[in-house]
C-alpha positions as a printed NumPy array, in Angstrom:
array([[ 10.892, -28.918,   8.112],
       [  9.52 , -26.823,  10.881],
       [  6.406, -24.727,  10.613],
       [  3.764, -22.737,  12.462],
       [  1.02 , -20.253,  11.908],
       [ -0.398, -17.961,  14.441],
       [ -4.025, -18.501,  13.797],
       [ -5.845, -19.739,  16.832],
       [ -7.18 , -23.001,  17.978],
       [ -8.734, -24.767,  15.052],
       [-12.355, -24.194,  15.935],
       [-11.656, -20.586,  16.852],
       [ -9.395, -19.515,  14.013],
       [-10.454, -16.349,  12.307],
       [ -8.864, -14.966,   9.2  ],
       [ -8.982, -11.257,   8.641],
       [-11.878, -11.683,   6.316],
       [-15.35 , -11.056,   7.622],
       [-18.753, -11.682,   9.042],
       [-22.046, -10.105,   8.206],
       [-25.785, -10.416,   8.365],
       [-27.68 , -12.654,   5.922],
       [-28.175, -11.336,   2.434],
       [-31.447, -10.807,   0.614],
       [-32.201, -11.741,  -2.991],
       [-31.867,  -9.271,  -5.838],
       [-34.753,  -6.803,  -5.838],
       [-35.931,  -4.01 ,  -8.067],
       [-34.778,  -0.724,  -6.511],
       [-35.819,   1.883,  -9.036],
       [-32.355,   1.898, -10.652],
       [-33.741,  -0.047, -13.608],
       [-31.287,  -2.87 , -13.029],
       [-31.591,  -5.624, -15.581],
       [-33.816,  -8.313, -14.125],
       [-32.463, -11.845, -14.013],
       [-34.258, -15.068, -13.315],
       [-32.667, -16.853, -10.317],
       [-31.349, -19.608, -12.568],
       [-29.772, -17.161, -15.006],
       [-28.369, -15.113, -12.165],
       [-26.697, -18.137, -10.629],
       [-25.207, -19.044, -13.992],
       [-23.963, -15.498, -14.45 ],
       [-22.347, -15.486, -11.012],
       [-20.453, -18.708, -11.58 ],
       [-19.449, -18.093, -15.2  ],
       [-18.951, -14.347, -15.034],
       [-17.012, -14.425, -11.779],
       [-14.716, -17.217, -12.92 ],
       [-14.037, -15.457, -16.229],
       [-13.166, -12.156, -14.557],
       [-11.019, -13.822, -11.914],
       [ -9.122, -15.857, -14.509],
       [ -8.364, -12.643, -16.389],
       [ -7.068, -11.068, -13.178],
       [ -4.834, -14.059, -12.444],
       [ -3.513, -14.052, -16.018],
       [ -2.718, -10.34 , -15.792],
       [ -0.843, -10.801, -12.518],
       [  1.079, -13.77 , -13.886],
       [  2.019, -11.812, -16.994],
       [  3.394,  -8.959, -14.896],
       [  5.407, -11.302, -12.715],
       [  6.808, -13.509, -15.473],
       [  7.201, -10.981, -18.235],
       [  5.126, -13.027, -20.682],
       [  3.493,  -9.834, -21.926],
       [  5.06 ,  -6.483, -22.661],
       [  4.683,  -3.793, -20.026],
       [  5.545,  -2.942, -16.462],
       [  6.885,  -5.906, -14.512],
       [  6.772,  -6.882, -10.857],
       [ 10.289,  -8.224, -10.422],
       [ 11.206,  -9.557,  -6.985],
       [ 14.064, -11.782,  -8.042],
       [ 16.732, -11.821,  -5.351],
       [ 14.277, -10.643,  -2.69 ],
       [ 13.635, -12.646,   0.465],
       [ 10.211, -12.785,   2.086],
       [  8.952, -14.057,   5.418],
       [  5.221, -14.743,   5.717],
       [  3.551, -15.464,   9.057],
       [  0.133, -17.084,   8.913],
       [ -0.097, -19.939,   6.419],
       [ -1.848, -23.13 ,   7.512],
       [ -3.179, -24.477,   4.193],
       [ -3.44 , -23.539,   0.517],
       [ -6.805, -21.771,   0.729],
       [ -6.272, -18.419,   2.411],
       [ -4.771, -15.043,   1.643],
       [ -1.387, -15.965,   3.129],
       [ -0.888, -18.75 ,   0.587],
       [ -2.091, -16.511,  -2.26 ],
       [  0.396, -13.822,  -1.26 ],
       [  3.188, -16.382,  -1.085],
       [  2.33 , -17.619,  -4.566],
       [  2.221, -14.117,  -6.043],
       [  5.599, -13.302,  -4.504],
       [  6.998, -16.584,  -5.819],
       [  5.666, -15.798,  -9.311],
       [  7.578, -12.525,  -9.112],
       [ 10.762, -14.419,  -8.208],
       [ 10.992, -13.926,  -4.449],
       [ 12.429, -16.526,  -2.076],
       [  9.78 , -17.474,   0.477],
       [ 10.045, -18.627,   4.095],
       [  6.982, -19.016,   6.295],
       [  5.842, -19.247,   9.904],
       [  3.076, -21.733,  10.701],
       [  1.047, -21.836,  13.929],
       [  2.644, -24.53 ,  16.078],
       [ -0.412, -26.822,  16.549],
       [ -1.055, -26.721,  12.777],
       [  2.547, -27.47 ,  11.838],
       [  2.416, -31.246,  11.652],
       [ -0.731, -31.343,   9.519],
       [  0.619, -28.659,   7.21 ],
       [  3.964, -30.365,   6.72 ],
       [  2.348, -33.758,   6.179],
       [ -0.036, -32.35 ,   3.584],
       [  2.801, -30.495,   1.888],
       [  5.035, -33.559,   1.822],
       [  2.297, -35.859,   0.49 ],
       [  1.51 , -33.558,  -2.394],
       [ -1.909, -32.372,  -1.265],
       [ -0.906, -28.802,  -2.138],
       [  0.826, -29.651,  -5.411],
       [ -1.903, -28.306,  -7.658],
       [ -1.912, -25.011,  -5.759],
       [  1.889, -24.865,  -5.809],
       [  2.137, -24.811,  -9.606],
       [  3.604, -21.6  , -10.999],
       [  3.084, -20.205, -14.472],
       [  6.483, -21.418, -15.702],
       [  5.657, -25.006, -14.748],
       [  7.777, -25.062, -11.609],
       [  6.445, -25.608,  -8.097],
       [  6.385, -22.972,  -5.387],
       [  8.604, -24.049,  -2.534],
       [  9.524, -22.641,   0.842],
       [ 13.145, -22.121,   1.812],
       [ 12.294, -22.547,   5.48 ],
       [  9.134, -23.443,   7.402],
       [  9.228, -22.352,  11.03 ],
       [  6.91 , -23.138,  13.946],
       [  5.501, -19.86 ,  15.215],
       [  3.013, -18.447,  17.673],
       [  2.934, -14.662,  17.433],
       [  0.915, -14.31 ,  20.623],
       [  4.202, -14.709,  22.515],
       [  7.122, -12.327,  22.067],
       [  9.77 , -14.222,  24.031],
       [ 10.122, -17.592,  25.724],
       [  9.579, -15.875,  29.086],
       [  6.06 , -14.911,  27.95 ],
       [  4.965, -18.527,  27.424],
       [  2.749, -19.792,  30.275],
       [  3.291, -23.251,  31.7  ],
       [  0.054, -24.672,  30.279],
       [  1.204, -23.788,  26.747],
       [  4.813, -24.818,  27.242],
       [  3.7  , -28.281,  28.381],
       [  0.806, -28.634,  25.937],
       [  1.21 , -31.719,  23.773],
       [  0.232, -29.701,  20.7  ],
       [  3.461, -27.758,  21.136],
       [  5.583, -30.778,  22.019],
       [  8.638, -31.368,  19.866],
       [  8.856, -27.763,  18.691],
       [ 11.255, -25.158,  19.974],
       [ 11.994, -21.517,  19.321],
       [  8.535, -20.516,  18.112],
       [  8.018, -17.134,  19.814],
       [  8.316, -14.017,  17.662],
       [ 11.797, -13.087,  18.855],
       [ 13.063, -16.652,  18.499],
       [ 11.71 , -16.982,  14.97 ],
       [ 13.322, -13.662,  14.037],
       [ 16.639, -14.969,  15.392],
       [ 16.262, -18.145,  13.313],
       [ 15.495, -16.154,  10.193],
       [ 18.567, -13.999,  10.77 ],
       [ 20.766, -17.077,  11.208],
       [ 19.297, -19.014,   8.271],
       [ 18.532, -16.313,   5.762],
       [ 20.201, -13.11 ,   6.855],
       [ 18.393,  -9.916,   5.923],
       [ 14.887,  -9.986,   4.456],
       [ 13.086,  -7.621,   2.125],
       [  9.452,  -8.515,   2.74 ],
       [  7.493,  -9.343,   5.893],
       [  3.847, -10.401,   5.635],
       [  1.511, -10.548,   8.626],
       [ -1.431, -12.828,   7.775],
       [ -2.592, -13.501,  11.314],
       [ -5.839, -13.022,  13.19 ],
       [ -7.79 , -14.736,  15.928],
       [-10.757, -13.917,  18.078],
       [-11.722, -16.711,  20.478],
       [-15.057, -14.988,  21.12 ],
       [-15.682, -13.75 ,  17.571],
       [-19.226, -15.144,  17.538],
       [-20.2  , -13.088,  20.602],
       [-21.595,  -9.541,  20.327],
       [-19.287,  -6.903,  21.773],
       [-21.739,  -6.426,  24.659],
       [-21.164, -10.065,  25.633],
       [-17.399, -10.191,  25.024],
       [-15.221, -10.794,  28.063],
       [-12.131,  -8.77 ,  28.849],
       [-10.045, -11.892,  28.305],
       [-11.594, -12.574,  24.898],
       [-11.28 ,  -8.94 ,  23.818],
       [ -7.616,  -8.713,  24.791],
       [ -6.897, -12.079,  23.178],
       [ -8.264, -10.759,  19.878],
       [ -6.133,  -7.62 ,  20.174],
       [ -3.031,  -9.632,  21.037],
       [ -3.263, -12.15 ,  18.204],
       [ -4.687,  -9.868,  15.529],
       [ -3.046,  -6.475,  16.039],
       [ -0.239,  -6.389,  18.601],
       [  1.346,  -9.339,  16.783],
       [  2.083,  -6.933,  13.921],
       [  3.797,  -4.508,  16.296],
       [  5.838,  -7.364,  17.738],
       [  6.864,  -8.597,  14.309],
       [  7.984,  -5.157,  13.122],
       [  9.948,  -4.723,  16.364],
       [ 11.819,  -7.983,  15.815],
       [ 12.   ,  -8.22 ,  12.033],
       [ 12.541,  -4.517,  11.333],
       [ 16.252,  -4.712,  12.204],
       [ 16.608,  -7.606,   9.728],
       [ 15.002,  -5.78 ,   6.815],
       [ 16.902,  -4.202,   3.984],
       [ 16.2  ,  -0.512,   3.324],
       [ 13.403,  -0.236,   0.797],
       [ 11.726,  -3.323,   2.197],
       [  8.004,  -3.711,   2.795],
       [  5.686,  -4.955,   5.526],
       [  2.135,  -5.943,   4.563],
       [ -0.735,  -7.105,   6.78 ],
       [ -4.402,  -7.971,   6.27 ],
       [ -7.33 ,  -6.09 ,   7.714],
       [-11.094,  -5.98 ,   7.215],
       [-13.829,  -3.401,   6.713],
       [-15.249,  -4.053,  10.206],
       [-12.491,  -1.746,  11.45 ],
       [-14.557,   1.231,  10.283],
       [-18.041,  -0.07 ,   9.541],
       [-20.531,  -1.987,  11.676],
       [-20.536,  -5.652,  10.664],
       [-23.059,  -7.43 ,  12.924],
       [-21.683, -10.834,  13.853],
       [-18.012,  -9.909,  13.609],
       [-17.647,  -9.743,  17.364],
       [-15.407, -10.687,  20.225],
       [-13.345,  -7.535,  19.85 ],
       [-12.24 ,  -8.398,  16.313],
       [-13.567,  -5.137,  14.857],
       [-11.562,  -3.254,  17.491],
       [ -8.486,  -5.36 ,  16.713],
       [ -8.731,  -4.488,  13.018],
       [ -9.145,  -0.805,  13.845],
       [ -6.03 ,  -1.004,  16.003],
       [ -4.154,  -2.807,  13.243],
       [ -4.92 ,  -0.029,  10.776],
       [ -3.936,   2.687,  13.23 ],
       [ -0.745,   0.848,  14.107],
       [  0.034,   0.446,  10.408],
       [  0.215,   4.21 ,  10.061],
       [  2.316,   4.768,  13.167],
       [  4.639,   1.902,  12.282],
       [  4.97 ,   3.286,   8.756],
       [  6.403,   6.462,  10.26 ],
       [  8.56 ,   4.881,  12.948],
       [  9.872,   1.931,  10.92 ],
       [ 10.187,   4.148,   7.87 ],
       [ 12.46 ,   6.55 ,   9.707],
       [ 14.366,   3.868,  11.618],
       [ 14.722,   1.066,   9.062],
       [ 13.784,   2.665,   5.747],
       [ 10.894,   0.263,   5.145],
       [  7.276,   0.75 ,   4.132],
       [  4.257,  -0.544,   6.088],
       [  0.835,  -1.046,   4.487],
       [ -2.271,  -3.145,   5.082],
       [ -4.779,  -4.705,   2.695],
       [ -8.474,  -4.513,   3.56 ],
       [ -9.649,  -7.667,   1.832],
       [-13.201,  -8.603,   0.942],
       [-14.837, -11.87 ,   2.028],
       [-13.225, -15.155,   1.029],
       [-14.561, -18.626,   1.775],
       [-11.322, -19.944,   3.239],
       [-11.285, -22.751,   5.776],
       [-10.458, -20.348,   8.587],
       [-13.126, -17.812,   7.612],
       [-15.815, -20.495,   7.53 ],
       [-15.319, -20.967,  11.273],
       [-17.102, -17.627,  11.692],
       [-20.362, -19.249,  10.664],
       [-21.854, -17.162,   7.848],
       [-19.027, -16.307,   5.491],
       [-21.128, -17.594,   2.575],
       [-23.776, -14.987,   3.379],
       [-21.13 , -12.286,   3.377],
       [-19.795, -13.414,   0.01 ],
       [-23.321, -13.294,  -1.385],
       [-23.914,  -9.859,   0.156],
       [-20.7  ,  -8.542,  -1.381],
       [-21.62 ,  -9.947,  -4.763],
       [-25.003,  -8.249,  -4.779],
       [-23.822,  -4.875,  -3.472],
       [-20.23 ,  -4.234,  -4.589],
       [-19.634,  -1.998,  -7.635],
       [-17.816,  -4.854,  -9.383],
       [-20.238,  -7.757,  -9.277],
       [-18.066, -10.839,  -8.891],
       [-16.678, -12.971,  -6.099],
       [-13.241, -12.11 ,  -4.781],
       [-10.357, -14.478,  -5.55 ],
       [ -7.476, -14.91 ,  -3.128],
       [ -5.101, -14.408,  -6.066],
       [ -6.389, -10.843,  -6.458],
       [ -5.271, -10.042,  -2.917],
       [ -1.977, -11.8  ,  -3.618],
       [ -1.355,  -9.643,  -6.668],
       [ -1.94 ,  -6.412,  -4.746],
       [  0.396,  -7.616,  -1.994],
       [  3.073,  -8.328,  -4.605],
       [  2.653,  -4.794,  -5.928],
       [  2.917,  -3.277,  -2.444],
       [  6.083,  -5.284,  -1.812],
       [  7.674,  -4.254,  -5.103],
       [  9.661,  -1.17 ,  -6.157],
       [  6.581,  -0.095,  -8.125],
       [  5.044,   0.915,  -4.768],
       [  8.161,   2.639,  -3.448],
       [  6.177,   5.779,  -2.526],
       [  3.235,   3.925,  -0.979],
       [  3.247,   3.567,   2.798],
       [  0.892,   4.027,   5.781],
       [ -1.895,   3.023,   3.44 ],
       [ -5.033,   0.894,   3.8  ],
       [ -5.503,  -0.698,   0.378],
       [ -9.031,  -1.946,  -0.296],
       [ -9.246,  -5.131,  -2.34 ],
       [-12.96 ,  -5.887,  -2.072],
       [-14.512,  -5.137,  -5.482],
       [-15.324,  -1.658,  -4.155],
       [-17.718,  -2.75 ,  -1.412],
       [-16.078,  -0.332,   1.053],
       [-17.375,   2.636,  -0.936],
       [-21.039,   1.652,  -0.767],
       [-23.359,   3.56 ,   1.546],
       [-26.503,   1.698,   0.572],
       [-27.298,  -2.006,   0.222],
       [-28.845,  -2.049,  -3.239],
       [-30.529,  -5.392,  -2.618],
       [-32.373,  -4.178,   0.491],
       [-36.09 ,  -4.972,   0.437],
       [-36.756,  -1.515,   1.883],
       [-35.897,  -0.196,  -1.557],
       [-38.575,  -2.246,  -3.298],
       [-40.869,  -0.123,  -5.435],
       [-44.299,  -1.009,  -6.67 ],
       [-44.429,  -1.37 , -10.448]])
């Protein structure tokens, strides 16, 4: 097997999830919210969130497998390529699993330096529990390709990367080369998923971000989508779908989500709309992006305070529960299905409604004397 995910160097990898300032405890804000003792609140968060998430996962599984009556997401016979899977914890894996539940054939691109670890873990069964589908079978990948979406062609690869031992033993991992492999191995595809982001200076405020760091974030996190649509668009069947992942920092100030990543997400969303028009007219495909809420994936934890952001979202979102990766996967499956045939150029929020809030309801500035 060959594999590769375009997330950046391990310590610098950044999923399109989030960063935010620390969160305060629940406070009375004059809205007469039901008061909870810290212990009861913690219990509610763990039990309530898990119950709601399990219901969501069951509903998605039912739609995909047809175990319940109603509208079905049926992707049998469809072929999907997903760029940006390095383990079984992030949104990329969740999207792959949702597509597999719906019957799609999945191939993936894994960042070259992460390929060996991913393949070893996959082969040794470390992902087996996560691979289980509702019908008892195991999700599998038709092809696993090494990939680094920062480079469009082999001519773009600098000498220090070409000779880097982390890339040794792998060939044909630029975007154009992977697209050529997919065409030769699979033929046309119906679904392309961009689950890639990296900001080497993400922990730096924008005022301290270097030009190199800023452009690196733009290259890995936004232009990579443009490059993929350029190369994979000609391989896509009419009616196909492209889906990427973005984050609320594209339009709101999220202190701590630095290094040009907020700009990269803004560019990604703008490019989604332009690509929806251009690729829609040229290839007959749809292009959408999912603005996902915070998830404690391995990549997101490299940011430093993802747990604070999850807590902040829980306290302030209209739906008070933690986000599950499977919920993002289910929305991606919908966007890739015929049920969303009229949906394109759209930013789909999957964040428990946090994007709609204009006030942090747990802010201590809202405390009122009894």
